[in-house]
mmCIF file of C-alpha atoms in Angstrom:
data_model
loop_
_atom_site.group_PDB
_atom_site.id
_atom_site.type_symbol
_atom_site.label_atom_id
_atom_site.label_comp_id
_atom_site.label_asym_id
_atom_site.label_seq_id
_atom_site.Cartn_x
_atom_site.Cartn_y
_atom_site.Cartn_z
ATOM 1 C CA MET A 1 101.650 65.408 99.736
ATOM 2 C CA THR A 2 101.933 66.397 96.077
ATOM 3 C CA ASP A 3 105.019 68.397 95.163
ATOM 4 C CA TYR A 4 104.635 71.589 93.144
ATOM 5 C CA GLY A 5 106.922 74.071 91.460
ATOM 6 C CA VAL A 6 110.697 73.894 91.095
ATOM 7 C CA ARG A 7 112.973 71.795 93.278
ATOM 8 C CA GLN A 8 115.096 74.075 95.463
ATOM 9 C CA GLU A 9 118.756 74.274 94.479
ATOM 10 C CA LEU A 10 119.955 74.218 98.100
ATOM 11 C CA GLU A 11 118.694 73.399 101.567
ATOM 12 C CA TRP A 12 118.358 77.050 102.509
ATOM 13 C CA ASN A 13 117.841 76.549 106.216
ATOM 14 C CA ALA A 14 121.077 74.550 106.469
ATOM 15 C CA LEU A 15 123.008 77.689 105.498
ATOM 16 C CA THR A 16 124.039 80.347 107.971
ATOM 17 C CA ASP A 17 122.078 83.574 107.728
ATOM 18 C CA ASP A 18 125.160 85.337 106.340
ATOM 19 C CA GLU A 19 125.649 82.676 103.658
ATOM 20 C CA PHE A 20 122.006 82.914 102.653
ATOM 21 C CA ARG A 21 122.115 86.716 102.548
ATOM 22 C CA ASP A 22 125.166 86.636 100.273
ATOM 23 C CA ILE A 23 123.412 84.318 97.790
ATOM 24 C CA VAL A 24 120.225 86.388 97.720
ATOM 25 C CA ARG A 25 122.088 89.680 97.464
ATOM 26 C CA GLU A 26 124.233 88.429 94.592
ATOM 27 C CA GLU A 27 121.167 87.280 92.653
ATOM 28 C CA PHE A 28 119.290 90.539 93.157
ATOM 29 C CA GLU A 29 122.207 92.856 92.410
ATOM 30 C CA ALA A 30 123.322 90.925 89.329
ATOM 31 C CA ASN A 31 119.957 90.465 87.675
ATOM 32 C CA TYR A 32 117.272 92.917 88.808
ATOM 33 C CA PRO A 33 116.783 95.643 86.138
ATOM 34 C CA ASP A 34 118.121 99.051 87.228
ATOM 35 C CA GLU A 35 115.332 100.907 85.437
ATOM 36 C CA ILE A 36 112.628 99.556 87.765
ATOM 37 C CA ARG A 37 114.429 99.893 91.098
ATOM 38 C CA TYR A 38 112.605 101.887 93.817
ATOM 39 C CA PRO A 39 109.433 102.627 91.823
ATOM 40 C CA SER A 40 107.164 105.324 93.243
ATOM 41 C CA ARG A 41 104.036 103.380 92.269
ATOM 42 C CA ARG A 42 102.963 99.791 91.750
ATOM 43 C CA LEU A 43 104.290 98.560 88.442
ATOM 44 C CA TYR A 44 102.114 96.890 85.846
ATOM 45 C CA TRP A 45 102.806 93.263 85.037
ATOM 46 C CA ARG A 46 104.240 94.123 81.618
ATOM 47 C CA GLU A 47 106.850 96.319 83.332
ATOM 48 C CA GLN A 48 108.177 93.651 85.689
ATOM 49 C CA SER A 49 107.115 90.288 84.284
ATOM 50 C CA ALA A 50 110.601 89.274 83.100
ATOM 51 C CA TRP A 51 112.015 89.540 86.625
ATOM 52 C CA PHE A 52 109.272 87.626 88.402
ATOM 53 C CA GLN A 53 109.191 84.932 85.739
ATOM 54 C CA ARG A 54 112.899 84.538 86.414
ATOM 55 C CA MET A 55 112.119 84.190 90.117
ATOM 56 C CA SER A 56 109.471 81.605 89.254
ATOM 57 C CA GLU A 57 111.899 79.569 87.161
ATOM 58 C CA LYS A 58 114.417 79.626 90.036
ATOM 59 C CA GLY A 59 111.781 78.537 92.527
ATOM 60 C CA TRP A 60 112.076 81.822 94.451
ATOM 61 C CA ILE A 61 108.591 83.183 93.776
ATOM 62 C CA ALA A 62 107.092 81.935 97.067
ATOM 63 C CA PRO A 63 109.695 82.316 99.833
ATOM 64 C CA ASN A 64 106.972 82.026 102.496
ATOM 65 C CA TRP A 65 105.477 78.721 101.252
ATOM 66 C CA PRO A 66 106.516 75.348 102.655
ATOM 67 C CA ALA A 67 108.838 73.484 100.281
ATOM 68 C CA ARG A 68 106.305 70.664 99.777
ATOM 69 C CA TYR A 69 104.016 73.156 98.034
ATOM 70 C CA GLY A 70 106.752 74.568 95.806
ATOM 71 C CA GLY A 71 107.959 77.366 98.083
ATOM 72 C CA MET A 72 111.415 78.059 99.467
ATOM 73 C CA GLY A 73 110.334 76.940 102.943
ATOM 74 C CA LEU A 74 112.441 79.627 104.588
ATOM 75 C CA ALA A 75 112.875 79.759 108.344
ATOM 76 C CA PRO A 76 111.814 83.106 109.854
ATOM 77 C CA SER A 77 115.283 84.661 109.969
ATOM 78 C CA LYS A 78 115.897 83.812 106.315
ATOM 79 C CA LEU A 79 112.433 84.943 105.248
ATOM 80 C CA LEU A 80 113.181 88.297 106.851
ATOM 81 C CA ILE A 81 116.570 88.426 105.122
ATOM 82 C CA PHE A 82 114.904 87.722 101.771
ATOM 83 C CA PHE A 83 112.479 90.601 102.283
ATOM 84 C CA GLU A 84 115.227 92.886 103.609
ATOM 85 C CA GLU A 85 117.346 92.299 100.530
ATOM 86 C CA GLN A 86 114.391 92.914 98.229
ATOM 87 C CA GLU A 87 113.763 96.212 99.987
ATOM 88 C CA ARG A 88 117.421 97.190 100.129
ATOM 89 C CA TRP A 89 117.787 96.737 96.373
ATOM 90 C CA GLY A 90 114.516 98.510 95.556
ATOM 91 C CA ILE A 91 112.736 95.497 94.076
ATOM 92 C CA ALA A 92 109.145 96.293 93.179
ATOM 93 C CA ARG A 93 106.332 94.269 94.683
ATOM 94 C CA PHE A 94 104.182 92.573 92.080
ATOM 95 C CA GLN A 95 100.537 91.641 92.563
ATOM 96 C CA ASP A 96 101.360 88.782 94.923
ATOM 97 C CA GLN A 97 98.059 88.074 96.696
ATOM 98 C CA GLY A 98 98.237 84.616 95.175
ATOM 99 C CA VAL A 99 101.527 83.939 96.940
ATOM 100 C CA ARG A 100 100.732 85.743 100.172
ATOM 101 C CA MET A 101 97.054 84.924 100.614
ATOM 102 C CA ILE A 102 95.497 82.352 98.263
ATOM 103 C CA GLY A 103 98.310 79.847 98.712
ATOM 104 C CA PRO A 104 98.001 79.741 102.535
ATOM 105 C CA ALA A 105 94.196 79.568 102.251
ATOM 106 C CA LEU A 106 94.432 76.572 99.916
ATOM 107 C CA PHE A 107 96.986 74.838 102.149
ATOM 108 C CA GLU A 108 94.500 74.982 105.018
ATOM 109 C CA HIS A 109 91.061 74.872 103.397
ATOM 110 C CA GLY A 110 91.462 73.827 99.765
ATOM 111 C CA THR A 111 90.729 70.435 98.313
ATOM 112 C CA GLU A 112 93.457 68.424 96.601
ATOM 113 C CA ASP A 113 91.750 69.247 93.282
ATOM 114 C CA GLN A 114 91.885 72.985 94.050
ATOM 115 C CA GLN A 115 95.525 72.801 95.117
ATOM 116 C CA ARG A 116 96.379 70.947 91.918
ATOM 117 C CA ARG A 117 94.481 73.440 89.731
ATOM 118 C CA PHE A 118 95.454 76.728 91.374
ATOM 119 C CA LEU A 119 98.872 76.414 93.036
ATOM 120 C CA PRO A 120 100.883 75.795 89.827
ATOM 121 C CA GLY A 121 99.418 78.904 88.185
ATOM 122 C CA ILE A 122 100.445 81.016 91.172
ATOM 123 C CA LEU A 123 103.975 79.605 91.174
ATOM 124 C CA SER A 124 104.365 80.209 87.417
ATOM 125 C CA CYS A 125 102.900 83.758 87.667
ATOM 126 C CA GLU A 126 100.377 82.781 84.997
ATOM 127 C CA HIS A 127 97.660 83.477 87.565
ATOM 128 C CA ARG A 128 97.813 86.727 89.521
ATOM 129 C CA TYR A 129 95.196 87.697 92.096
ATOM 130 C CA CYS A 130 93.351 90.633 93.582
ATOM 131 C CA GLN A 131 91.191 90.666 96.720
ATOM 132 C CA GLY A 132 87.429 91.014 96.297
ATOM 133 C CA TYR A 133 86.502 91.856 99.886
ATOM 134 C CA SER A 134 85.633 95.524 100.451
ATOM 135 C CA GLU A 135 82.415 97.016 99.110
ATOM 136 C CA PRO A 136 80.874 100.492 99.116
ATOM 137 C CA GLY A 137 79.715 100.856 102.723
ATOM 138 C CA SER A 138 81.357 97.574 103.747
ATOM 139 C CA GLY A 139 85.088 97.930 104.294
ATOM 140 C CA SER A 140 86.518 97.266 107.730
ATOM 141 C CA ASP A 141 83.102 95.919 108.782
ATOM 142 C CA LEU A 142 83.515 93.153 106.254
ATOM 143 C CA SER A 143 80.723 90.957 107.592
ATOM 144 C CA SER A 144 78.168 93.520 106.351
ATOM 145 C CA LEU A 145 78.977 92.797 102.691
ATOM 146 C CA ARG A 146 75.994 92.632 100.319
ATOM 147 C CA THR A 147 77.307 90.858 97.211
ATOM 148 C CA THR A 148 75.213 87.685 96.819
ATOM 149 C CA ALA A 149 75.915 84.237 95.393
ATOM 150 C CA ARG A 150 72.788 82.205 94.600
ATOM 151 C CA ARG A 151 73.082 78.477 93.996
ATOM 152 C CA ASP A 152 71.874 77.376 90.548
ATOM 153 C CA GLY A 153 72.631 73.729 89.837
ATOM 154 C CA ASP A 154 76.394 73.207 89.681
ATOM 155 C CA GLU A 155 77.088 76.948 89.724
ATOM 156 C CA TYR A 156 76.609 80.077 91.789
ATOM 157 C CA VAL A 157 75.165 83.235 90.237
ATOM 158 C CA VAL A 158 76.899 86.278 91.752
ATOM 159 C CA ASN A 159 75.641 89.880 91.807
ATOM 160 C CA GLY A 160 77.163 92.875 93.565
ATOM 161 C CA SER A 161 80.238 95.096 93.552
ATOM 162 C CA LYS A 162 83.645 95.475 95.168
ATOM 163 C CA ILE A 163 85.784 98.570 95.640
ATOM 164 C CA TRP A 164 89.389 99.552 96.468
ATOM 165 C CA THR A 165 90.426 96.364 94.691
ATOM 166 C CA THR A 166 94.156 96.757 94.156
ATOM 167 C CA MET A 167 95.352 96.293 90.555
ATOM 168 C CA ALA A 168 92.230 94.391 89.509
ATOM 169 C CA HIS A 169 92.758 95.718 85.985
ATOM 170 C CA ASP A 170 96.158 94.019 85.744
ATOM 171 C CA VAL A 171 95.535 90.510 87.134
ATOM 172 C CA THR A 172 93.780 87.319 86.091
ATOM 173 C CA HIS A 173 91.848 86.122 89.164
ATOM 174 C CA MET A 174 90.047 87.442 92.208
ATOM 175 C CA MET A 175 89.420 85.933 95.634
ATOM 176 C CA LEU A 176 85.791 86.792 96.300
ATOM 177 C CA LEU A 177 83.562 86.884 99.355
ATOM 178 C CA ALA A 178 79.823 86.714 98.710
ATOM 179 C CA ARG A 179 76.744 86.111 100.815
ATOM 180 C CA THR A 180 75.182 82.683 100.312
ATOM 181 C CA GLY A 181 72.962 82.567 103.402
ATOM 182 C CA ALA A 182 70.955 84.906 105.607
ATOM 183 C CA ASP A 183 70.437 82.914 108.806
ATOM 184 C CA GLY A 184 72.238 83.513 112.104
ATOM 185 C CA ARG A 185 75.251 85.768 112.546
ATOM 186 C CA ARG A 186 76.269 87.795 109.502
ATOM 187 C CA GLN A 187 79.592 85.959 109.277
ATOM 188 C CA ALA A 188 77.801 82.606 109.046
ATOM 189 C CA GLY A 189 76.245 83.278 105.639
ATOM 190 C CA ILE A 190 79.388 84.124 103.654
ATOM 191 C CA SER A 191 81.252 81.886 101.190
ATOM 192 C CA PHE A 192 84.713 82.192 99.626
ATOM 193 C CA PHE A 193 85.297 81.811 95.876
ATOM 194 C CA ILE A 194 88.082 81.987 93.332
ATOM 195 C CA VAL A 195 86.923 83.563 90.070
ATOM 196 C CA GLU A 196 88.636 84.390 86.796
ATOM 197 C CA LEU A 197 88.222 88.057 85.920
ATOM 198 C CA SER A 198 87.604 87.140 82.275
ATOM 199 C CA THR A 199 84.322 85.513 83.335
ATOM 200 C CA PRO A 200 81.310 87.106 81.572
ATOM 201 C CA GLY A 201 79.488 89.692 83.690
ATOM 202 C CA ILE A 202 82.581 91.174 85.405
ATOM 203 C CA THR A 203 83.440 94.832 84.761
ATOM 204 C CA VAL A 204 86.596 96.460 86.192
ATOM 205 C CA ARG A 205 86.988 100.255 86.413
ATOM 206 C CA PRO A 206 90.237 101.864 87.646
ATOM 207 C CA ILE A 207 90.186 104.672 90.242
ATOM 208 C CA THR A 208 92.725 107.515 90.098
ATOM 209 C CA ASP A 209 94.258 108.155 93.520
ATOM 210 C CA ILE A 210 95.673 111.297 95.181
ATOM 211 C CA ALA A 211 99.089 110.694 93.607
ATOM 212 C CA GLY A 212 97.573 110.425 90.128
ATOM 213 C CA HIS A 213 98.113 106.663 89.907
ATOM 214 C CA GLN A 214 95.595 103.992 88.999
ATOM 215 C CA GLU A 215 96.258 101.198 91.468
ATOM 216 C CA LEU A 216 92.742 100.779 92.896
ATOM 217 C CA CYS A 217 89.607 99.656 91.081
ATOM 218 C CA GLU A 218 85.886 99.130 91.299
ATOM 219 C CA VAL A 219 84.657 95.685 90.266
ATOM 220 C CA PHE A 220 81.041 95.076 89.227
ATOM 221 C CA LEU A 221 79.542 91.568 89.065
ATOM 222 C CA GLU A 222 76.321 91.008 87.138
ATOM 223 C CA ASP A 223 74.951 87.450 86.906
ATOM 224 C CA VAL A 224 78.488 86.066 87.092
ATOM 225 C CA ARG A 225 78.525 82.252 87.099
ATOM 226 C CA ILE A 226 81.113 80.490 89.273
ATOM 227 C CA PRO A 227 81.411 76.674 89.352
ATOM 228 C CA ILE A 228 80.811 75.059 92.737
ATOM 229 C CA ARG A 229 84.255 73.472 92.604
ATOM 230 C CA ASP A 230 85.782 76.985 92.769
ATOM 231 C CA ARG A 231 84.272 77.607 96.193
ATOM 232 C CA VAL A 232 86.994 77.215 98.837
ATOM 233 C CA GLY A 233 85.671 75.675 102.045
ATOM 234 C CA GLU A 234 82.083 74.799 102.802
ATOM 235 C CA GLU A 235 79.100 76.916 101.781
ATOM 236 C CA ASN A 236 78.365 79.613 104.385
ATOM 237 C CA HIS A 237 81.747 78.953 106.037
ATOM 238 C CA GLY A 238 83.833 81.356 103.962
ATOM 239 C CA TRP A 239 84.470 83.517 107.011
ATOM 240 C CA GLU A 240 86.920 80.900 108.302
ATOM 241 C CA VAL A 241 88.752 80.937 104.958
ATOM 242 C CA ALA A 242 88.715 84.744 104.901
ATOM 243 C CA ASN A 243 90.253 84.846 108.364
ATOM 244 C CA THR A 244 93.069 82.580 107.187
ATOM 245 C CA VAL A 245 93.702 85.029 104.349
ATOM 246 C CA LEU A 246 93.464 88.037 106.659
ATOM 247 C CA ARG A 247 95.863 86.536 109.195
ATOM 248 C CA SER A 248 98.327 85.922 106.397
ATOM 249 C CA GLU A 249 97.702 89.429 105.051
ATOM 250 C CA ARG A 250 98.326 90.978 108.462
ATOM 251 C CA ILE A 251 101.626 89.159 108.755
ATOM 252 C CA HIS A 252 102.719 90.665 105.453
ATOM 253 C CA ILE A 253 101.175 94.110 105.934
ATOM 254 C CA GLY A 254 102.850 94.069 109.341
ATOM 255 C CA SER A 255 106.263 93.164 107.972
ATOM 256 C CA PRO A 256 109.182 95.551 108.543
ATOM 257 C CA GLN A 257 109.612 96.085 104.796
ATOM 258 C CA LEU A 258 107.734 99.353 104.378
ATOM 259 C CA PRO A 259 109.008 101.026 107.595
ATOM 260 C CA ALA A 260 112.552 99.949 106.678
ATOM 261 C CA TYR A 261 112.147 101.570 103.275
ATOM 262 C CA GLY A 262 110.738 104.678 104.943
ATOM 263 C CA LEU A 263 113.650 104.902 107.361
ATOM 264 C CA GLU A 264 116.114 104.558 104.495
ATOM 265 C CA SER A 265 114.323 107.411 102.722
ATOM 266 C CA LEU A 266 114.506 109.483 105.907
ATOM 267 C CA GLY A 267 118.257 108.858 105.998
ATOM 268 C CA ASN A 268 118.566 110.085 102.417
ATOM 269 C CA VAL A 269 116.631 113.248 103.276
ATOM 270 C CA ALA A 270 118.840 113.795 106.339
ATOM 271 C CA THR A 271 121.961 113.518 104.206
ATOM 272 C CA ALA A 272 120.577 115.850 101.547
ATOM 273 C CA CYS A 273 119.535 118.427 104.161
ATOM 274 C CA GLY A 274 122.634 118.119 106.374
ATOM 275 C CA LEU A 275 120.709 116.979 109.456
ATOM 276 C CA TRP A 276 123.005 114.325 110.912
ATOM 277 C CA ASP A 277 124.710 116.864 113.188
ATOM 278 C CA ASP A 278 121.344 117.990 114.585
ATOM 279 C CA ARG A 279 120.892 116.314 117.985
ATOM 280 C CA ALA A 280 117.102 116.715 117.934
ATOM 281 C CA PHE A 281 116.892 114.993 114.552
ATOM 282 C CA ARG A 282 119.192 112.178 115.653
ATOM 283 C CA ALA A 283 116.960 111.577 118.693
ATOM 284 C CA LYS A 284 113.867 111.267 116.462
ATOM 285 C CA TYR A 285 115.723 108.972 114.083
ATOM 286 C CA ALA A 286 116.961 106.762 116.933
ATOM 287 C CA GLU A 287 113.439 106.397 118.330
ATOM 288 C CA LEU A 288 112.095 105.316 114.934
ATOM 289 C CA LEU A 289 115.013 102.930 114.420
ATOM 290 C CA LEU A 290 114.411 101.249 117.780
ATOM 291 C CA ASP A 291 110.715 100.830 116.972
ATOM 292 C CA LEU A 292 111.692 99.223 113.654
ATOM 293 C CA GLU A 293 114.067 96.791 115.387
ATOM 294 C CA HIS A 294 111.360 95.815 117.872
ATOM 295 C CA LEU A 295 108.942 95.268 114.984
ATOM 296 C CA LYS A 296 111.482 92.964 113.318
ATOM 297 C CA ASP A 297 111.718 90.875 116.491
ATOM 298 C CA ILE A 298 107.985 90.343 116.909
ATOM 299 C CA TYR A 299 107.530 89.816 113.156
ATOM 300 C CA GLY A 300 110.076 87.006 113.319
ATOM 301 C CA GLU A 301 107.952 85.181 115.908
ATOM 302 C CA PHE A 302 104.819 85.301 113.745
ATOM 303 C CA ALA A 303 106.797 84.373 110.624
ATOM 304 C CA GLN A 304 108.176 81.315 112.416
ATOM 305 C CA ALA A 305 104.678 80.176 113.354
ATOM 306 C CA PHE A 306 103.553 80.670 109.745
ATOM 307 C CA VAL A 307 106.455 78.716 108.220
ATOM 308 C CA GLU A 308 105.996 75.889 110.744
ATOM 309 C CA GLY A 309 102.272 75.701 109.988
ATOM 310 C CA ARG A 310 101.213 76.652 113.507
ATOM 311 C CA PRO A 311 97.923 78.562 113.937
ATOM 312 C CA ILE A 312 98.173 82.355 113.781
ATOM 313 C CA GLY A 313 96.022 83.936 116.470
ATOM 314 C CA PRO A 314 94.185 87.254 116.624
ATOM 315 C CA ASP A 315 97.221 88.848 118.272
ATOM 316 C CA VAL A 316 98.702 89.102 114.756
ATOM 317 C CA SER A 317 96.707 92.363 114.514
ATOM 318 C CA LEU A 318 99.501 93.852 116.621
ATOM 319 C CA LEU A 319 101.828 93.651 113.617
ATOM 320 C CA LYS A 320 99.518 95.603 111.342
ATOM 321 C CA ILE A 321 99.018 98.357 113.931
ATOM 322 C CA TRP A 322 102.715 98.623 114.743
ATOM 323 C CA SER A 323 103.998 98.625 111.172
ATOM 324 C CA THR A 324 101.479 101.086 109.727
ATOM 325 C CA ASP A 325 101.610 103.504 112.658
ATOM 326 C CA LEU A 326 105.393 103.457 112.369
ATOM 327 C CA ILE A 327 105.504 104.200 108.641
ATOM 328 C CA GLN A 328 103.109 107.115 109.120
ATOM 329 C CA ARG A 329 105.331 108.592 111.837
ATOM 330 C CA ILE A 330 108.354 108.155 109.584
ATOM 331 C CA ALA A 331 106.546 109.868 106.708
ATOM 332 C CA GLU A 332 105.751 112.877 108.895
ATOM 333 C CA VAL A 333 109.370 113.196 110.038
ATOM 334 C CA ILE A 334 110.483 113.046 106.391
ATOM 335 C CA ARG A 335 108.165 115.900 105.432
ATOM 336 C CA GLU A 336 109.122 117.912 108.487
ATOM 337 C CA SER A 337 112.859 117.357 107.942
ATOM 338 C CA ALA A 338 112.682 118.354 104.266
ATOM 339 C CA GLY A 339 111.366 121.827 105.113
ATOM 340 C CA PRO A 340 109.689 123.595 102.171
ATOM 341 C CA ALA A 341 110.641 120.676 99.898
ATOM 342 C CA GLY A 342 108.285 118.516 101.953
ATOM 343 C CA ALA A 343 105.372 119.882 99.910
ATOM 344 C CA VAL A 344 106.941 119.356 96.476
ATOM 345 C CA VAL A 345 105.362 116.660 94.284
ATOM 346 C CA GLY A 346 107.720 114.471 92.277
ATOM 347 C CA ARG A 347 111.476 114.059 92.314
ATOM 348 C CA ILE A 348 113.702 117.002 93.200
ATOM 349 C CA GLN A 349 117.457 117.420 92.873
ATOM 350 C CA THR A 350 119.567 117.662 96.015
ATOM 351 C CA ASP A 351 122.812 119.545 96.522
ATOM 352 C CA ASP A 352 124.869 116.431 95.699
ATOM 353 C CA ARG A 353 123.036 116.134 92.351
ATOM 354 C CA GLU A 354 121.014 113.130 93.453
ATOM 355 C CA THR A 355 117.238 113.144 93.055
ATOM 356 C CA ILE A 356 114.726 112.247 95.742
ATOM 357 C CA ASP A 357 110.947 112.025 95.962
ATOM 358 C CA ILE A 358 110.069 113.543 99.343
ATOM 359 C CA LEU A 359 106.380 112.578 99.203
ATOM 360 C CA ASP A 360 106.892 109.000 98.020
ATOM 361 C CA VAL A 361 106.782 107.531 101.545
ATOM 362 C CA PHE A 362 103.927 109.865 102.527
ATOM 363 C CA TYR A 363 101.742 108.567 99.674
ATOM 364 C CA LYS A 364 102.533 104.965 100.616
ATOM 365 C CA ALA A 365 101.921 105.589 104.336
ATOM 366 C CA LEU A 366 98.730 107.624 104.086
ATOM 367 C CA PRO A 367 96.267 104.748 103.410
ATOM 368 C CA SER A 368 98.191 102.084 105.329
ATOM 369 C CA THR A 369 96.212 102.353 108.578
ATOM 370 C CA ILE A 370 92.981 101.842 106.609
ATOM 371 C CA TYR A 371 93.613 99.021 104.156
ATOM 372 C CA GLY A 372 93.693 95.417 105.351
ATOM 373 C CA GLY A 373 91.180 96.303 108.062
ATOM 374 C CA SER A 374 91.524 99.706 109.704
ATOM 375 C CA ASN A 375 93.723 100.014 112.774
ATOM 376 C CA GLU A 376 90.635 100.868 114.828
ATOM 377 C CA ILE A 377 89.229 97.455 113.904
ATOM 378 C CA GLN A 378 92.566 95.809 114.729
ATOM 379 C CA ARG A 379 92.538 97.414 118.167
ATOM 380 C CA ASN A 380 88.991 96.126 118.715
ATOM 381 C CA ILE A 381 90.154 92.615 117.797
ATOM 382 C CA ILE A 382 92.984 92.796 120.316
ATOM 383 C CA SER A 383 90.769 94.214 123.058
ATOM 384 C CA LYS A 384 88.048 91.577 122.585
ATOM 385 C CA ARG A 385 89.853 88.444 121.458
ATOM 386 C CA VAL A 386 93.285 88.823 123.051
ATOM 387 C CA LEU A 387 92.752 90.892 126.209
ATOM 388 C CA ALA A 388 89.112 89.816 126.757
ATOM 389 C CA LEU A 389 88.146 93.336 127.742
ATOM 390 C CA PRO A 390 84.440 94.013 128.311
ATOM 391 C CA THR A 391 82.555 95.426 125.313
#
C-alpha cells in the first residue's frame, strides 16, 4: 500500500494513555493561539490556517486515519484522548470533512489513482471539503434528491442545487451526490463525485443563521462538467459510498466532544451562579455526567472498529441519537440554571469578572438533532435494520 503524509514521530499505540495525553496536551497548550480558543462560531480558514498547517506538518491532521494512509493510526482510547484534549483546550474545528469523510470513503471505494490524487491534498490542508448531499425538499430523505448528472463522453454534466452546505464558501472541494439513473429503487440511481468548487457553473451563496453567523450555504450547479475519473465507486452505486461517508459522519457527530464541551460550560455557569451547593442542580449535573460517560464507552467501541478497518453497521446511528439528545438536554439545563441571563445574547460578565456566553451551547445544540440525518431517521434505521421491527 502506498504511504502518504508525514512519518509519525513515535509509535503512539506503544505509549500508555497517560504518556500519550501528556504529549498531546503539551503540544496544544504550548502552540495553539490563545486568541482563537473556544470560538463561538466556526472559524474561517484564514483565521486558523497556521495552526492546522502546523498539525499537517507534524502528521497530526488525521488522527483517525490508519498510519499507512498518512494518519496517526490511533487506537480508540488514544483517539478519544486526542479529541478530549482538543476540546479541553478550546481548539476550533476546521472544515474537516476531507479527514472525517472523504478519506474513509476513498480507503474503501476509491481507486489507487483517486487515493494518490486526493489524499495528499487532504493531509496538507490544501484541499478542504464540504458535503453536497441535502437539497431543498430532500434532506433526511436523501434518496429523493433531484440533482442530475448526465453522461457526456468522458464527463458528466451536472444540474441541480444543494442546501445547508456547511462552509461551502470557505473550502475548495465538495463531495456530491447526483442522480445518474432512474430505474429501480431510488437509491440505485445515485452516483458519488468529488468536484472542485472553482469549476465553471457552480455558484455558492451563504445563509445567515439564527445566531447571525454565515456557516451554511446554498450551492447551485448549472451545466457543471465533472470528469468520469472523479466519480468514486461505480455509476449508480454512489449510495454505497454515501453510506460509508454517513457511517463515518455518525461516528464523529456521535463523539463525546460536543456534550463534553457543553457539560464544561454548564460547570462554568454553575460556578458563576453559585449552584454547586444546590442538591437539585447537583442531581441534574450527575445524571448528565453519567450519560456522557456511557456515551464515551460506546463511542470507544465504534472508534475501535473504525481504526481496525472493521465494517461499521447501522447500529452506529445510536451514537448520533445519544450525543445530540444529550447536548440538547445540557443546553436546556444551562439556560435554566442561568436564570434571566439565559436569554442574553453574547458574552456577559460574571461576579468573578470572567465572561461567559450562556447561549453558545444552545446555538450549537439546536440544529444537532437535524443535521447528519435527523434523529427520527436514525431511530427508523435502528428499528428496521438493527431490531428488525415490522414497518
